[in-house]
Short mmCIF file of C-alpha atoms in Angstrom, two decimals:
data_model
loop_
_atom_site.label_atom_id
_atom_site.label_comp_id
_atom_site.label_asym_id
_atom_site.label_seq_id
_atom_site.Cartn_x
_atom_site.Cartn_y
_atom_site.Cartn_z
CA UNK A 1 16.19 -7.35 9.47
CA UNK A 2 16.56 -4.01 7.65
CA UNK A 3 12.99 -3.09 5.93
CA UNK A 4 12.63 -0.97 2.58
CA UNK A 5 14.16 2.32 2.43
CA UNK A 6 13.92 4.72 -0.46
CA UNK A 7 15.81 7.57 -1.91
CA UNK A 8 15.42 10.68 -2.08
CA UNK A 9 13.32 11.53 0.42
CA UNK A 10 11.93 14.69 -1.15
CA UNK A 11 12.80 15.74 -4.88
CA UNK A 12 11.54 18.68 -6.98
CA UNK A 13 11.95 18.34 -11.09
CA UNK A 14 11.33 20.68 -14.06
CA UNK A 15 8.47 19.81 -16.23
CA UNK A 16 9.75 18.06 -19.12
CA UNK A 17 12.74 16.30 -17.40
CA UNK A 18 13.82 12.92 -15.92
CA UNK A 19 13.77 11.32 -12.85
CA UNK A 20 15.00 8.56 -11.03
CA UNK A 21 13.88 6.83 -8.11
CA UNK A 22 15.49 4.50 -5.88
CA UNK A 23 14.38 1.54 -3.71
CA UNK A 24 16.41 -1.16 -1.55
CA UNK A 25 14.10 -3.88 -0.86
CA UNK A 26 13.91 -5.69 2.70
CA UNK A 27 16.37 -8.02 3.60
CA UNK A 28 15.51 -11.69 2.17
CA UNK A 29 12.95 -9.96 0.02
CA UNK A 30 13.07 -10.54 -3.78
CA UNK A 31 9.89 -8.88 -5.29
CA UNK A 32 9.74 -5.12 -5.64
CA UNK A 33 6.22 -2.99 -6.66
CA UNK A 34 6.26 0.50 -7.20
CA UNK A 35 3.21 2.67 -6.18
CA UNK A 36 2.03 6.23 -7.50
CA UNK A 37 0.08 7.93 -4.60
CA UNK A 38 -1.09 11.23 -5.60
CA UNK A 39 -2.70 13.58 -2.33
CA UNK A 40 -5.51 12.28 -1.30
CA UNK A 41 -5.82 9.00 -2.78
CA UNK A 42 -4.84 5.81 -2.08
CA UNK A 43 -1.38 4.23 -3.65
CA UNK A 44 -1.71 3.16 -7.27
CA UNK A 45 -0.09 0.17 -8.87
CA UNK A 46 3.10 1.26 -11.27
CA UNK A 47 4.74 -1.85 -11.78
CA UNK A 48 5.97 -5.03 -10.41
CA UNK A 49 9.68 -6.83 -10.72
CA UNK A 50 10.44 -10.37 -9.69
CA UNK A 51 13.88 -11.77 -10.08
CA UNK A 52 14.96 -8.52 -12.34
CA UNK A 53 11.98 -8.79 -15.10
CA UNK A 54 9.10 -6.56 -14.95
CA UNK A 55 6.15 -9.16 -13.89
CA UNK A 56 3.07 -6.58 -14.01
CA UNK A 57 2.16 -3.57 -14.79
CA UNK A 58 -0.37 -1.10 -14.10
CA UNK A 59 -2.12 1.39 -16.41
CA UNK A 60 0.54 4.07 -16.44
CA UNK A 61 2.26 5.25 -19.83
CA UNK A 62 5.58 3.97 -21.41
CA UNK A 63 7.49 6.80 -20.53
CA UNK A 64 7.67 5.12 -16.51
CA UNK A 65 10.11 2.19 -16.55
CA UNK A 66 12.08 0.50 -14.00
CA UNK A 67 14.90 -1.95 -13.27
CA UNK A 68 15.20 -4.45 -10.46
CA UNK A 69 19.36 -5.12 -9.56
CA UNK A 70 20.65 -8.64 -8.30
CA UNK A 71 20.43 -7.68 -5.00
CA UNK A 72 17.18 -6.97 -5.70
CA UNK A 73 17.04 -3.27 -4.99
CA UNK A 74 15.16 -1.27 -7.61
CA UNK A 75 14.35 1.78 -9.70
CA UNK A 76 11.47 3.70 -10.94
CA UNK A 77 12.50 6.24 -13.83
CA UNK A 78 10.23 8.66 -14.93
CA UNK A 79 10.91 10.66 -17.94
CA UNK A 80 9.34 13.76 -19.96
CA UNK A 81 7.76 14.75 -15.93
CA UNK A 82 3.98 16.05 -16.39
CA UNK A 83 2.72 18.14 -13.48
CA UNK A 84 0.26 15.41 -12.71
CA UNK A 85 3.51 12.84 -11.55
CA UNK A 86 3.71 15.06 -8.44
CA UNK A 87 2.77 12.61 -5.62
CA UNK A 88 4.33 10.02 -3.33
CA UNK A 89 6.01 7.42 -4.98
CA UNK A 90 6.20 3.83 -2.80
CA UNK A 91 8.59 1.46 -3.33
CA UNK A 92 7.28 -2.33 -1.78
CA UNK A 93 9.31 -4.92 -1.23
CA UNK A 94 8.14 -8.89 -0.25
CA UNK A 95 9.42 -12.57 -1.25
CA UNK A 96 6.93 -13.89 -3.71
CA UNK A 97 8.56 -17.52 -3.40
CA UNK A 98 7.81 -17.88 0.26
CA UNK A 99 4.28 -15.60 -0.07
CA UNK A 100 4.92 -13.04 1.97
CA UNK A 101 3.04 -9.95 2.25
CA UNK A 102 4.61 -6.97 1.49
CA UNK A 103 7.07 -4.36 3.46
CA UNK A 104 6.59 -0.79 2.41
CA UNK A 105 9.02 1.92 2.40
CA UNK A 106 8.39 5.52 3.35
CA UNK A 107 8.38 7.15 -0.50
CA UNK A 108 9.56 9.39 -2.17
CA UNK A 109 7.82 12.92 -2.59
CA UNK A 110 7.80 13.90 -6.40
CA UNK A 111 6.97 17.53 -6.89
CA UNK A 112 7.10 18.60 -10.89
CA UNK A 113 7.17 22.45 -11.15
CA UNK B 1 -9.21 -7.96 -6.93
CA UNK B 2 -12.25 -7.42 -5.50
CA UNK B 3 -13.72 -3.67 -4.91
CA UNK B 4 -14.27 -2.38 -1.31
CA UNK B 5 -16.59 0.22 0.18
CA UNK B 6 -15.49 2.51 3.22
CA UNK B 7 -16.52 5.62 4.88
CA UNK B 8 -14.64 7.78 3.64
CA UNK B 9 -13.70 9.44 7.15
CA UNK B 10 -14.76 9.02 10.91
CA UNK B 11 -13.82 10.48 14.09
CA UNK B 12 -13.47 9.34 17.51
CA UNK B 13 -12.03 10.33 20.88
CA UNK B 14 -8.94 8.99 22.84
CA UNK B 15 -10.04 5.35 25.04
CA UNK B 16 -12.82 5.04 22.65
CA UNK B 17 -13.54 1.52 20.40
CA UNK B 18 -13.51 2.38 16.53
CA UNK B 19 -15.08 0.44 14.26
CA UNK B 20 -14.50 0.63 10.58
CA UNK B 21 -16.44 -1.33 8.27
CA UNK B 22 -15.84 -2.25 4.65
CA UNK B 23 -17.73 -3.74 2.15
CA UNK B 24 -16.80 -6.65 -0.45
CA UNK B 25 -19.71 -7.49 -1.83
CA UNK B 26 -17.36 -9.17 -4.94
CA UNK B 27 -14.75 -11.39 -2.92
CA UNK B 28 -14.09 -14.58 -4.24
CA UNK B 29 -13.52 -17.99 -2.27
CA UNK B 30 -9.81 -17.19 -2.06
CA UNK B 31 -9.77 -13.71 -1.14
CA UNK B 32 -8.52 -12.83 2.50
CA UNK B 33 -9.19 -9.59 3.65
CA UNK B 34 -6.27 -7.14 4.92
CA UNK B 35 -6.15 -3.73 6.84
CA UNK B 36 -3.63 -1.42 6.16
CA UNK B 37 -2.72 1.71 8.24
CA UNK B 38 -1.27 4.68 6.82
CA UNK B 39 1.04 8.16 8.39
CA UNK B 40 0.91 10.78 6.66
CA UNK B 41 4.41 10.76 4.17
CA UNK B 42 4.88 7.36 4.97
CA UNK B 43 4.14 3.91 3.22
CA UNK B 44 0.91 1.93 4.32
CA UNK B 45 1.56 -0.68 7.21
CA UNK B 46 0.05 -4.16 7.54
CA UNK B 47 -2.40 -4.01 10.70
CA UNK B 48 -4.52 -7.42 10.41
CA UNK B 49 -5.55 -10.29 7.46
CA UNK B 50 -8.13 -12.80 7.99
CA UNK B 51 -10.66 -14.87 6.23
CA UNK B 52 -13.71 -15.76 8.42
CA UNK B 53 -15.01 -15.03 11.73
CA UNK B 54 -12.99 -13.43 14.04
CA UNK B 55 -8.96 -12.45 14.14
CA UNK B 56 -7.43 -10.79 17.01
CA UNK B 57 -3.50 -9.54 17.65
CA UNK B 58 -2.27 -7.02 19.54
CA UNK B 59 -3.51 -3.91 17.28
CA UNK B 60 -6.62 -4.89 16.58
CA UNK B 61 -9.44 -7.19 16.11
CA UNK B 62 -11.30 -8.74 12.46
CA UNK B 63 -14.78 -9.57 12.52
CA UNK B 64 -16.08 -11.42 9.19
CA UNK B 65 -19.58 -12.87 9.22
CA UNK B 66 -20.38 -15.71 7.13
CA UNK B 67 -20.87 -13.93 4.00
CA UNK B 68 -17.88 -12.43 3.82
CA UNK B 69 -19.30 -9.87 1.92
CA UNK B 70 -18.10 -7.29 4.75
CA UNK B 71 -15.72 -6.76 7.39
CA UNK B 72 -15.26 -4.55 10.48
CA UNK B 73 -11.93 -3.54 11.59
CA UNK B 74 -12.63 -2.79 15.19
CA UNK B 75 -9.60 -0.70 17.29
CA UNK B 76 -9.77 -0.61 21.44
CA UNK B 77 -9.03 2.44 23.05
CA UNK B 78 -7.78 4.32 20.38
CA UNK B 79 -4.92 6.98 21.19
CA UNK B 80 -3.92 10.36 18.79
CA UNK B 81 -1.55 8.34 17.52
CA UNK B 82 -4.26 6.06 15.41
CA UNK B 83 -4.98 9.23 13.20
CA UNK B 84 -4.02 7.88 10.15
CA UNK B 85 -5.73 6.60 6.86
CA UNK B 86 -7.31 3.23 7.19
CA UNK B 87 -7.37 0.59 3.95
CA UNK B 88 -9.17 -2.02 3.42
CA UNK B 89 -8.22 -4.45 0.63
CA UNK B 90 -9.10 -8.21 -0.66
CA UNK B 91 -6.91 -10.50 -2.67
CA UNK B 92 -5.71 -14.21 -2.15
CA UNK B 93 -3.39 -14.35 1.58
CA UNK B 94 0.92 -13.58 1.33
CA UNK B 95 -0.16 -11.86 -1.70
CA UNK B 96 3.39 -10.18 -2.36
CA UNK B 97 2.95 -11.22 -5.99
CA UNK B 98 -0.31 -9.53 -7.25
CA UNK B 99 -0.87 -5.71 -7.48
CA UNK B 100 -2.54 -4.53 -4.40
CA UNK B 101 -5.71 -2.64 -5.14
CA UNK B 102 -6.21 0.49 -3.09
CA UNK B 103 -9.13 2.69 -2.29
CA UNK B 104 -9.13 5.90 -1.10
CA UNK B 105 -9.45 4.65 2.53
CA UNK B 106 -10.84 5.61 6.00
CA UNK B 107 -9.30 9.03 7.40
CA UNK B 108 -9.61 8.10 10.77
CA UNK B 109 -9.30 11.44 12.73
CA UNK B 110 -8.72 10.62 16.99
CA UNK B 111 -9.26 13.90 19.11
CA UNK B 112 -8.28 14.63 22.87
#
């Protein structure tokens, strides 16, 4: 069973630009929740997708989005990158039908210069 | 989902027991409670989940009391390789559909 792996590892962005942020969920997973986790604190909830539509979402602006593929893999876009996105993004995967818990993946370090 | 309580750090020495307690004074009837560990640059791991009394596997051990309104996450013999970032969370069990709710966790520092 292959668990949640997320790309890039490491990424440095302009101020003002776009981003994109990759996730393939767990093997027989089909619920995917990205996490903001800026130094020192614990993760933060972004957003949630179940069976490609968004199914919760935490208080961060419009301007992150995301889309969740058939295969259920996922991304987190960010655009219009504030200084204050730099942190570790987490991508976790789990299978809402059967209740698992979830699987997560190792992130994605955001720095915004 | 409930709030939790934690040290915010604590430090121990190799082969010694840790124990981490969290508070919950707020958890419902069907919250479980769930440890996470987490590396530095990597994603949090599930350690332990129970709801009362006492769990046990082969990381570590869960002590409720009746209450519930805390928990103690106890670790045997810790190693340097248990420094890591300890969370403590409460929500209903396989909860892989609701938002988890982190703190800012336990920095668990383990020293020769």
């Amino acid at each position: 069973e292959t668990g949640v792996t997320q790309s890039p590892t490491h990424l440095i962005k302009t101020r003002g630009q776009q981003v994109t942020l990759r996730c393939s969920s767990q093997s027989g997973h089909n619920t995917v929740s990205w996490y903001q986790q800026a130094l020192g604190q614990g993760p933060q909830f972004i957003f949630q997708y179940y069976r490609e539509e968004e199914n919760g979402r935490g208080n961060f602006p419009p301007r992150f989005s995301g889309l969740q593929f058939p295969n259920y893999s996922s991304e987190l876009n960010v655009n219009a990158l504030e200084l204050d996105d730099s942190a570790l993004y987490l991508c976790a995967s789990s299978n809402r039908d059967r209740g698992d818990g979830y699987t997560f993946g190792s992130g994605t370090r955001l720095t915004v210069v | 989902l409930a709030k939790t309580t934690q040290p915010i750090s604590m430090d121990s020495y190799e082969g010694q027991e840790v124990n981490i307690t969290c508070s919950h004074n707020n958890i419902a009837t069907n919250d479980y409670i769930t440890w996470y560990q987490q590396f530095p640059s990597q994603g949090p791991r599930f350690i332990i989940q129970g709801y009362k009394t006492k769990v046990t596997n082969e990381v570590a051990s869960l002590f409720i009391p009746a209450d519930r309104k805390s928990s103690t996450l106890s670790l045997p013999r810790v190693s340097l390789s248990d420094t890591a970032v300890y969370y403590c969370l409460v929500g209903p069990p396989g909860a892989g559909f609701q938002k988890l709710v982190f703190g800012t966790g336990t920095r668990l520092l383990v020293s020769p």
